[in-house]
Coordinates of C-alpha atoms and ligand atoms in Angstrom, one line a residue:
M955 CA 77.4 89.1 109.4
L956 CA 74.6 88.2 107.0
R957 CA 75.8 87.4 103.6
R958 CA 74.3 89.4 100.9
L959 CA 73.3 87.0 98.1
T960 CA 72.9 89.8 95.7
V961 CA 73.1 88.5 92.2
V962 CA 74.5 91.0 89.7
T963 CA 73.8 89.5 86.4
A964 CA 75.6 92.3 84.6
L965 CA 78.8 91.1 86.1
L966 CA 78.4 87.6 84.8
A967 CA 79.7 87.9 81.3
A968 CA 82.7 89.9 82.3
A969 CA 83.5 87.6 85.2
L970 CA 83.5 84.6 83.0
T971 CA 86.0 86.2 80.7
A972 CA 88.4 86.4 83.7
T973 CA 90.1 84.0 82.5
A974 CA 91.4 80.6 82.0
T975 CA 94.8 81.8 81.1
G976 CA 95.3 84.1 84.1
T977 CA 95.5 87.2 82.0
A978 CA 93.1 90.0 83.0
A979 CA 92.2 92.4 80.4
A980 CA 91.5 95.9 81.5
A981 CA 87.8 95.3 80.9
D982 CA 87.6 92.5 83.4
T983 CA 85.3 93.2 86.4
P984 CA 87.5 94.2 89.3
L985 CA 87.8 91.6 92.0
R986 CA 86.4 94.1 94.6
D987 CA 83.1 94.3 92.6
L988 CA 82.9 90.5 92.2
A989 CA 83.5 90.1 96.0
E990 CA 81.0 92.8 97.0
A991 CA 78.4 91.1 94.8
R992 CA 79.0 87.9 96.7
G993 CA 78.8 89.6 100.1
I994 CA 82.4 89.5 101.1
Y995 CA 85.3 92.0 101.0
L996 CA 88.5 91.3 99.1
G997 CA 91.5 93.0 100.7
T998 CA 95.2 93.3 100.3
A999 CA 98.1 94.2 102.6
V1000 CA 99.9 97.2 101.2
T1001 CA 103.2 99.0 101.8
G1002 CA 102.4 102.7 102.4
G1003 CA 105.6 104.0 100.8
K1004 CA 104.7 102.3 97.5
L1005 CA 101.2 103.8 97.1
T1006 CA 101.8 105.7 93.9
G1007 CA 101.5 104.9 90.2
A1008 CA 100.5 101.5 89.0
Y1009 CA 100.9 99.9 92.4
A1010 CA 98.4 102.4 93.9
G1011 CA 96.1 102.1 90.8
T1012 CA 95.9 98.3 91.1
A1013 CA 95.4 98.4 94.9
A1014 CA 92.6 100.9 94.5
A1015 CA 90.9 99.3 91.5
Q1016 CA 90.9 95.6 92.6
F1017 CA 90.5 95.6 96.4
D1018 CA 87.9 97.1 98.7
S1019 CA 89.9 96.6 101.8
V1020 CA 93.5 97.4 102.7
T1021 CA 95.7 96.3 105.6
P1022 CA 98.9 98.1 106.5
G1023 CA 101.6 95.4 106.1
N1024 CA 103.8 97.0 108.9
E1025 CA 102.7 100.6 109.5
M1026 CA 100.2 100.0 112.3
K1027 CA 102.4 97.7 114.3
W1028 CA 103.5 98.7 117.8
G1029 CA 107.2 99.2 116.7
S1030 CA 106.0 101.5 113.9
V1031 CA 103.6 103.7 115.8
E1032 CA 105.1 103.9 119.3
P1033 CA 108.8 103.4 118.9
V1034 CA 109.4 105.4 122.1
R1035 CA 107.1 105.1 125.1
G1036 CA 104.2 107.6 124.8
Q1037 CA 105.6 109.1 121.6
Y1038 CA 103.4 108.2 118.7
S1039 CA 104.3 108.4 115.0
W1040 CA 101.3 108.1 112.8
T1041 CA 102.6 109.2 109.4
G1042 CA 102.9 105.8 107.8
A1043 CA 99.6 104.5 109.2
D1044 CA 97.8 107.7 108.3
R1045 CA 98.9 107.5 104.7
I1046 CA 97.2 104.2 104.3
A1047 CA 94.1 105.2 106.2
D1048 CA 93.8 108.3 103.9
F1049 CA 94.3 106.0 100.8
A1050 CA 91.6 103.7 102.0
E1051 CA 89.2 106.6 102.5
A1052 CA 90.0 108.1 99.2
H1053 CA 89.2 104.9 97.4
G1054 CA 86.1 103.7 99.3
Q1055 CA 88.0 100.9 101.0
R1056 CA 87.7 99.3 104.4
L1057 CA 90.7 99.5 106.6
R1058 CA 91.9 96.4 108.6
G1059 CA 94.0 97.5 111.5
H1060 CA 97.0 95.2 112.0
T1061 CA 97.9 94.8 114.8
L1062 CA 97.7 96.0 118.4
V1063 CA 99.3 93.4 120.5
W1064 CA 101.9 91.0 119.0
H1065 CA 105.1 89.5 120.2
S1066 CA 107.0 90.6 117.0
Q1067 CA 107.9 94.0 115.7
L1068 CA 107.7 95.4 119.2
P1069 CA 109.7 98.4 120.1
S1070 CA 112.7 97.4 122.2
W1071 CA 111.4 99.4 125.2
V1072 CA 108.5 96.9 125.4
E1073 CA 110.3 93.8 124.3
N1074 CA 113.4 94.3 126.4
G1075 CA 111.8 96.1 129.3
T1076 CA 111.6 94.7 132.8
W1077 CA 107.9 94.5 133.7
T1078 CA 105.7 93.9 136.6
P1079 CA 102.4 92.5 135.5
D1080 CA 100.6 95.7 136.4
A1081 CA 103.1 97.9 134.6
L1082 CA 102.9 95.8 131.4
R1083 CA 99.2 95.7 131.5
T1084 CA 99.0 99.5 131.8
V1085 CA 101.5 100.0 129.0
M1086 CA 99.5 97.5 126.8
T1087 CA 96.1 98.9 127.4
D1088 CA 97.4 102.5 127.0
H1089 CA 98.8 101.5 123.6
V1090 CA 95.5 99.9 122.6
T1091 CA 93.4 102.8 123.8
T1092 CA 95.5 105.4 122.1
Q1093 CA 95.7 103.6 118.7
V1094 CA 92.1 102.5 118.5
T1095 CA 91.0 106.0 119.5
R1096 CA 93.1 107.5 116.8
Y1097 CA 91.4 105.5 114.1
K1098 CA 88.0 105.4 115.6
G1099 CA 85.4 105.2 112.9
R1100 CA 88.1 104.6 110.2
V1101 CA 89.3 101.0 111.0
D1102 CA 86.5 98.6 110.7
H1103 CA 88.4 95.4 111.8
W1104 CA 91.2 95.3 114.3
D1105 CA 93.6 92.4 114.8
V1106 CA 93.6 93.1 118.5
V1107 CA 95.9 90.2 119.4
N1108 CA 98.1 88.6 116.8
E1109 CA 99.6 85.1 117.0
P1110 CA 98.9 84.3 120.7
L1111 CA 99.5 80.6 120.3
N1112 CA 102.4 78.1 120.1
E1113 CA 102.2 75.4 117.4
D1114 CA 100.7 72.9 119.9
G1115 CA 97.9 75.3 120.7
T1116 CA 99.2 76.5 124.1
L1117 CA 99.7 80.1 125.0
R1118 CA 102.9 81.6 123.5
R1119 CA 105.3 82.8 126.1
S1120 CA 105.7 86.2 124.6
V1121 CA 106.5 89.1 126.9
F1122 CA 102.7 89.4 127.3
G1123 CA 102.0 85.7 127.8
A1124 CA 104.9 85.2 130.1
T1125 CA 104.2 88.2 132.2
L1126 CA 100.4 88.3 132.2
G1127 CA 99.2 84.8 131.2
E1128 CA 96.1 84.5 129.1
S1129 CA 94.5 87.5 130.9
Y1130 CA 96.3 90.0 128.6
I1131 CA 94.0 88.9 125.7
G1132 CA 90.8 89.8 127.4
D1133 CA 92.3 93.1 128.7
A1134 CA 93.4 94.1 125.2
F1135 CA 90.0 93.3 123.7
R1136 CA 88.2 95.2 126.4
A1137 CA 90.4 98.3 126.0
A1138 CA 89.8 98.2 122.2
R1139 CA 86.0 97.8 122.6
A1140 CA 85.9 100.8 125.0
A1141 CA 87.9 102.9 122.6
D1142 CA 85.8 102.1 119.5
P1143 CA 82.6 100.2 120.2
A1144 CA 81.8 99.9 116.5
A1145 CA 85.0 98.3 115.3
K1146 CA 85.0 94.5 114.9
L1147 CA 87.7 93.0 117.1
Y1148 CA 89.7 89.9 115.9
L1149 CA 92.1 87.3 117.2
N1150 CA 94.5 86.4 114.4
D1151 CA 96.9 83.6 114.0
Y1152 CA 98.8 81.4 111.4
S1153 CA 98.7 77.6 111.0
T1154 CA 95.2 77.6 112.4
D1155 CA 93.7 77.3 108.9
G1156 CA 92.8 73.6 109.0
L1157 CA 91.7 71.3 111.9
G1158 CA 94.6 70.4 114.1
A1159 CA 96.3 71.0 117.5
K1160 CA 96.9 74.7 117.0
S1161 CA 93.4 75.5 115.7
D1162 CA 91.9 73.4 118.5
G1163 CA 93.9 75.6 120.9
M1164 CA 92.4 78.7 119.2
Y1165 CA 89.0 77.2 119.3
T1166 CA 89.1 76.5 123.1
L1167 CA 90.7 79.9 123.7
V1168 CA 87.8 81.6 121.9
E1169 CA 85.3 79.5 123.8
R1170 CA 86.9 80.6 127.1
L1171 CA 87.0 84.2 126.1
L1172 CA 83.4 84.3 125.0
A1173 CA 82.4 82.6 128.2
Q1174 CA 84.1 85.3 130.1
G1175 CA 82.3 88.0 128.1
V1176 CA 85.4 89.2 126.3
P1177 CA 84.3 91.1 123.2
V1178 CA 85.8 88.9 120.5
D1179 CA 83.9 89.5 117.3
G1180 CA 86.0 87.5 114.9
V1181 CA 88.8 85.1 114.3
G1182 CA 91.4 85.7 111.5
F1183 CA 93.1 82.9 109.7
Q1184 CA 96.3 84.1 108.1
A1185 CA 96.5 81.3 105.5
H1186 CA 100.2 81.6 104.7
L1187 CA 100.1 78.5 102.6
I1188 CA 102.4 76.2 100.7
L1189 CA 101.7 75.4 97.0
G1190 CA 99.2 72.5 96.7
Q1191 CA 98.7 72.3 100.5
V1192 CA 95.4 74.1 101.1
P1193 CA 94.1 72.3 104.1
S1194 CA 91.2 70.0 103.1
T1195 CA 89.5 71.0 106.4
L1196 CA 89.7 74.7 105.9
E1197 CA 86.0 75.2 105.3
A1198 CA 85.0 72.9 108.2
N1199 CA 87.4 74.7 110.4
L1200 CA 86.0 78.2 109.5
R1201 CA 82.5 76.8 110.1
R1202 CA 83.2 75.5 113.5
F1203 CA 84.5 78.9 114.6
S1204 CA 81.5 80.7 113.1
D1205 CA 79.2 78.2 114.9
L1206 CA 80.7 79.6 118.1
G1207 CA 79.1 82.9 117.2
V1208 CA 82.0 84.8 115.8
D1209 CA 82.8 86.1 112.3
V1210 CA 85.8 84.6 110.5
A1211 CA 88.1 86.0 107.9
I1212 CA 91.1 84.9 105.8
T1213 CA 93.5 87.7 106.7
E1214 CA 96.9 87.1 105.1
L1215 CA 96.6 84.7 102.2
D1216 CA 99.6 83.8 100.1
V1217 CA 100.7 80.6 98.5
R1218 CA 104.4 80.2 98.2
M1219 CA 106.4 77.9 95.8
T1220 CA 109.9 77.0 95.3
L1221 CA 111.3 79.2 92.5
P1222 CA 111.4 79.3 89.6
A1223 CA 107.6 79.5 89.0
T1224 CA 106.5 77.2 86.2
E1225 CA 103.3 77.0 84.3
A1226 CA 102.3 73.9 86.2
K1227 CA 103.1 75.5 89.6
L1228 CA 101.1 78.6 88.6
A1229 CA 98.2 76.5 87.6
Q1230 CA 98.3 74.7 91.0
Q1231 CA 98.5 78.1 92.7
K1232 CA 95.4 79.2 90.8
A1233 CA 93.5 76.2 92.1
D1234 CA 94.8 77.0 95.6
Y1235 CA 93.6 80.6 95.6
A1236 CA 90.3 79.5 94.2
A1237 CA 89.9 76.9 96.9
V1238 CA 90.5 79.3 99.7
T1239 CA 88.1 81.9 98.2
R1240 CA 85.4 79.2 97.8
A1241 CA 85.9 78.1 101.4
C1242 CA 85.3 81.7 102.6
L1243 CA 82.2 82.0 100.4
A1244 CA 80.8 78.7 101.7
V1245 CA 80.8 80.0 105.3
T1246 CA 78.1 82.6 105.9
R1247 CA 80.1 84.4 108.6
C1248 CA 83.3 84.6 106.6
A1249 CA 83.5 88.4 106.3
G1250 CA 86.2 88.5 103.7
L1251 CA 89.6 87.6 102.4
T1252 CA 92.8 89.6 102.4
V1253 CA 95.9 88.7 100.4
W1254 CA 99.2 89.4 102.1
G1255 CA 100.5 91.7 99.3
F1256 CA 99.0 91.6 95.9
T1257 CA 102.2 91.6 93.9
D1258 CA 105.3 89.4 94.1
S1259 CA 107.4 92.5 94.3
D1260 CA 105.7 93.3 97.7
S1261 CA 105.8 89.9 99.4
W1262 CA 107.6 88.9 102.6
I1263 CA 108.2 85.4 101.3
P1264 CA 111.6 85.7 99.5
D1265 CA 113.1 87.4 102.5
F1266 CA 111.9 84.8 105.0
F1267 CA 112.0 81.7 102.9
P1268 CA 115.1 81.9 100.6
G1269 CA 114.5 80.2 97.3
Q1270 CA 110.7 80.6 97.5
G1271 CA 108.4 83.2 96.3
A1272 CA 105.9 84.0 93.5
A1273 CA 103.3 83.8 96.3
T1274 CA 100.8 86.5 95.3
P1275 CA 98.2 87.0 92.6
Y1276 CA 100.3 89.5 90.5
D1277 CA 103.8 89.1 89.2
E1278 CA 106.6 91.6 89.8
G1279 CA 105.6 93.6 86.7
L1280 CA 102.0 93.9 88.1
N1281 CA 100.6 91.5 85.6
P1282 CA 97.8 89.3 86.9
K1283 CA 98.9 85.7 87.3
P1284 CA 96.6 82.6 87.0
A1285 CA 96.0 83.0 90.8
Y1286 CA 94.1 86.2 90.0
A1287 CA 91.9 84.3 87.6
G1288 CA 91.4 81.7 90.4
I1289 CA 90.0 84.3 92.7
A1290 CA 87.9 85.9 90.0
E1291 CA 86.4 82.5 88.9
A1292 CA 85.6 81.6 92.5
L1293 CA 83.9 85.0 92.9
A1294 CA 81.9 84.7 89.7
P1295 CA 78.3 85.6 90.2
V1296 CA 75.8 82.9 91.1
T1297 CA 73.5 82.4 88.1
P1298 CA 70.1 83.6 89.2
P1299 CA 67.2 81.2 89.0
G1300 CA 65.9 82.5 85.6
P1301 CA 62.4 82.4 84.3
A1302 CA 60.9 79.2 82.8
G1303 CA 61.0 79.1 79.1
C1304 CA 58.7 77.3 76.7
A1305 CA 59.1 76.2 73.2
A1306 CA 56.9 73.8 71.2
T1307 CA 57.7 71.7 68.1
Y1308 CA 55.1 70.1 65.8
T1309 CA 55.7 66.9 63.8
V1310 CA 53.5 64.7 61.6
Q1311 CA 54.2 61.1 62.8
S1312 CA 52.2 59.3 60.1
Q1313 CA 49.7 60.2 57.4
W1314 CA 47.2 58.3 55.3
G1315 CA 44.3 59.2 53.0
G1316 CA 42.3 61.8 54.9
G1317 CA 43.9 61.3 58.2
F1318 CA 47.2 61.8 60.1
T1319 CA 48.8 61.5 63.6
G1320 CA 50.6 64.5 65.0
Q1321 CA 52.8 65.1 67.9
V1322 CA 53.9 68.3 69.8
T1323 CA 56.8 68.4 72.1
V1324 CA 56.9 71.2 74.8
R1325 CA 60.4 72.0 76.0
N1326 CA 61.4 74.0 79.0
T1327 CA 64.2 76.2 77.7
G1328 CA 64.5 78.3 80.9
S1329 CA 66.3 77.6 84.1
A1330 CA 63.3 77.4 86.4
P1331 CA 60.6 74.6 86.4
L1332 CA 57.7 75.2 84.1
T1333 CA 54.5 74.8 86.1
G1334 CA 51.7 74.4 83.5
W1335 CA 51.8 75.0 79.8
R1336 CA 49.4 75.9 76.9
V1337 CA 50.3 75.5 73.2
A1338 CA 48.3 77.1 70.4
W1339 CA 48.4 77.1 66.7
E1340 CA 46.4 77.8 63.6
Y1341 CA 45.8 75.2 60.9
P1342 CA 46.3 76.7 57.4
A1343 CA 44.4 74.1 55.3
G1344 CA 41.3 73.1 57.3
Q1345 CA 42.8 70.2 59.3
R1346 CA 40.6 69.1 62.2
I1347 CA 41.6 67.4 65.4
T1348 CA 39.5 64.3 66.1
Q1349 CA 41.2 62.8 69.1
A1350 CA 44.1 63.7 71.5
W1351 CA 46.1 62.2 74.3
N1352 CA 48.4 63.7 77.0
A1353 CA 46.8 67.1 76.6
A1354 CA 43.3 68.7 76.6
V1355 CA 42.9 69.9 73.0
T1356 CA 40.1 72.1 71.7
Q1357 CA 39.6 73.5 68.2
T1358 CA 37.5 76.5 67.2
G1359 CA 37.6 77.0 63.4
T1360 CA 41.3 76.9 62.5
A1361 CA 42.5 77.8 66.0
V1362 CA 43.8 74.9 68.2
T1363 CA 44.7 75.1 71.9
A1364 CA 46.3 72.3 73.9
T1365 CA 46.6 72.5 77.7
H1366 CA 48.6 70.2 80.0
L1367 CA 46.9 67.5 82.0
S1368 CA 47.3 67.0 85.8
Y1369 CA 50.2 64.7 85.4
N1370 CA 52.4 66.5 82.9
G1371 CA 52.1 70.2 83.7
T1372 CA 55.4 70.5 85.5
V1373 CA 58.4 70.4 83.3
P1374 CA 61.9 70.8 84.9
A1375 CA 64.4 73.1 83.4
G1376 CA 65.8 71.5 80.3
G1377 CA 63.0 68.9 80.3
S1378 CA 60.1 68.3 77.9
A1379 CA 56.5 66.9 77.7
T1380 CA 54.9 65.4 74.6
F1381 CA 51.3 65.1 73.5
G1382 CA 49.7 63.5 70.4
F1383 CA 46.6 63.7 68.4
N1384 CA 44.7 62.3 65.3
A1385 CA 43.3 64.7 62.8
S1386 CA 41.7 64.8 59.4
W1387 CA 42.9 66.6 56.3
T1388 CA 41.9 67.1 52.7
G1389 CA 43.9 68.4 49.8
T1390 CA 47.2 69.3 51.5
N1391 CA 48.4 68.9 55.1
P1392 CA 50.9 71.8 55.7
P1393 CA 52.2 72.3 59.3
P1394 CA 51.1 75.4 61.2
A1395 CA 53.3 78.4 60.5
A1396 CA 54.0 78.9 64.2
L1397 CA 53.2 77.5 67.6
T1398 CA 52.9 79.7 70.7
C1399 CA 53.8 78.2 74.0
A1400 CA 53.2 79.8 77.4
Ligands
G3I2316 O1 111.9 99.2 107.6 C1 113.1 98.5 107.6 C2 114.1 99.2 106.7 O2 114.3 100.5 107.2 C3 115.3 98.4 106.5 O3 116.2 98.9 105.6 C4 115.0 97.0 106.1 C5 116.2 96.1 106.1 O4 115.9 94.7 106.1 O5 114.1 96.4 107.0 C6 112.9 97.1 107.1 O6 112.0 96.5 108.0 C7 111.4 95.3 107.5 C8 109.9 95.4 107.5 O7 109.3 94.2 107.2 C9 109.5 96.5 106.5 O8 109.8 96.1 105.2 C10 111.8 94.2 108.5 O9 113.3 93.9 108.3 C11 111.1 92.9 108.1 O10 111.4 92.0 109.2 C12 109.6 93.2 108.1 O11 109.0 92.0 107.8 C13 107.6 92.0 108.0 C14 107.2 90.8 108.9 O12 105.8 90.8 109.1 C15 107.9 90.9 110.3 O13 107.6 89.8 111.0 C16 106.9 91.9 106.7 O14 107.1 93.0 105.9 C17 105.4 91.7 106.9 O15 104.7 91.4 105.7 C18 105.2 90.5 107.9 O16 103.8 90.4 108.1 C19 103.5 89.4 109.1 C20 102.2 89.8 109.7 O17 102.3 91.0 110.3 C21 101.7 88.8 110.8 N1 101.6 87.5 110.2 C22 102.8 87.0 109.5 C23 103.2 88.0 108.4 C24 104.4 87.5 107.6 O18 105.5 87.4 108.4

């Protein structure tokens, strides 16, 4: 994916008001607009049953991508073999469509939230392969053209980077991964197909395992388009190697994405913890922005009232960018600040000031300073002014000065024409005067 480096200057002021405190006024630029202007998407996991009222309003206004938190998992869509139930998944797909959002499909083949007929079945390799590819084909076909990214295989690895002995890994070995991807590609050639895992965010044994797995799959011609990094993080522990890790995967020729970001803390949340969380969210956002093939970032629930953390880690929580009352937390501002528009290289500016350095009977020494008030280098300058009382320049240095009647023009010389943004150049002159020696009313500088 080529990063659009579109610069939307209109967004700048609004983005910068979003906010040191973490509060987001209604007028703040939505995160989705900031993200789009920086060439990435900003997504959230959602719970379909909650998509009404303020929850739906925030999900639609702030995010340009949604991922069903549970509704597209195998156990949700095919609880009984061959009997599909699309209601929950459809509701989210319809919501995404109604609000101009991308839809991340999560997930086709995963060891968890499987229906028991798969998990507890007795399988020959061929039978399981058929069941798996049928499932992939049916689901991807159903959402063809609507899901733009599929997490085709989720969490295939153990902590040490070896293949997880799930029902799929144990029965089929690594081959199940390639088969799942090929079935997905055949069902929707346009969808981007991802491998997704947790604890692969920084460099380490598990991400090394993912890296070599992706290398092998690509070498076999398996259509892997991207690697998802879940980024279920602990407060203050954003891996320092996150960006380097994303980059090494993208150097393999695949897209990368942050797919399930949250930052959990031991409750209660304090101001200091929320400030650290803001920095953590900003750091992850910046890491994605720094890697050209990072397609986007998804938070795993945008509000603390919709987070898996308290259920799975008793005593911990407050892991998302909005509190339970749907008020933005400092983490929201951390994302917004990281997404703030890049200041465009502005035009060069030029301003000149005139001073009399010394004066004696009939003569004086003057000086003009040319300042570059813009944000791009000034390449050549010319200053002009009118003398109001008949002053005449007799000698000049550091500029070529000419005078016709009362009109004076001074042009840079070869060595001082380039003035960096914020820099200045100075030239001087001697001149004669009679009566009074008032300064020029104005200087023009171009
Ligand atoms: O739907 C039932 C409901 O009927 C029942 O009353 C209730 C009682 O506990 O459980 C409900 O199901 C829960 C389901 O979420 C929907 O809320 C399950 O118990 C619960 O285990 C399930 O948790 C989900 C978890 O995956 C399962 O592993 C989380 O919501 C979901 O956010 C989480 O997401 C995973 C990603 O898919 C993969 N990466 C890790 C991530 C966090 O675990």
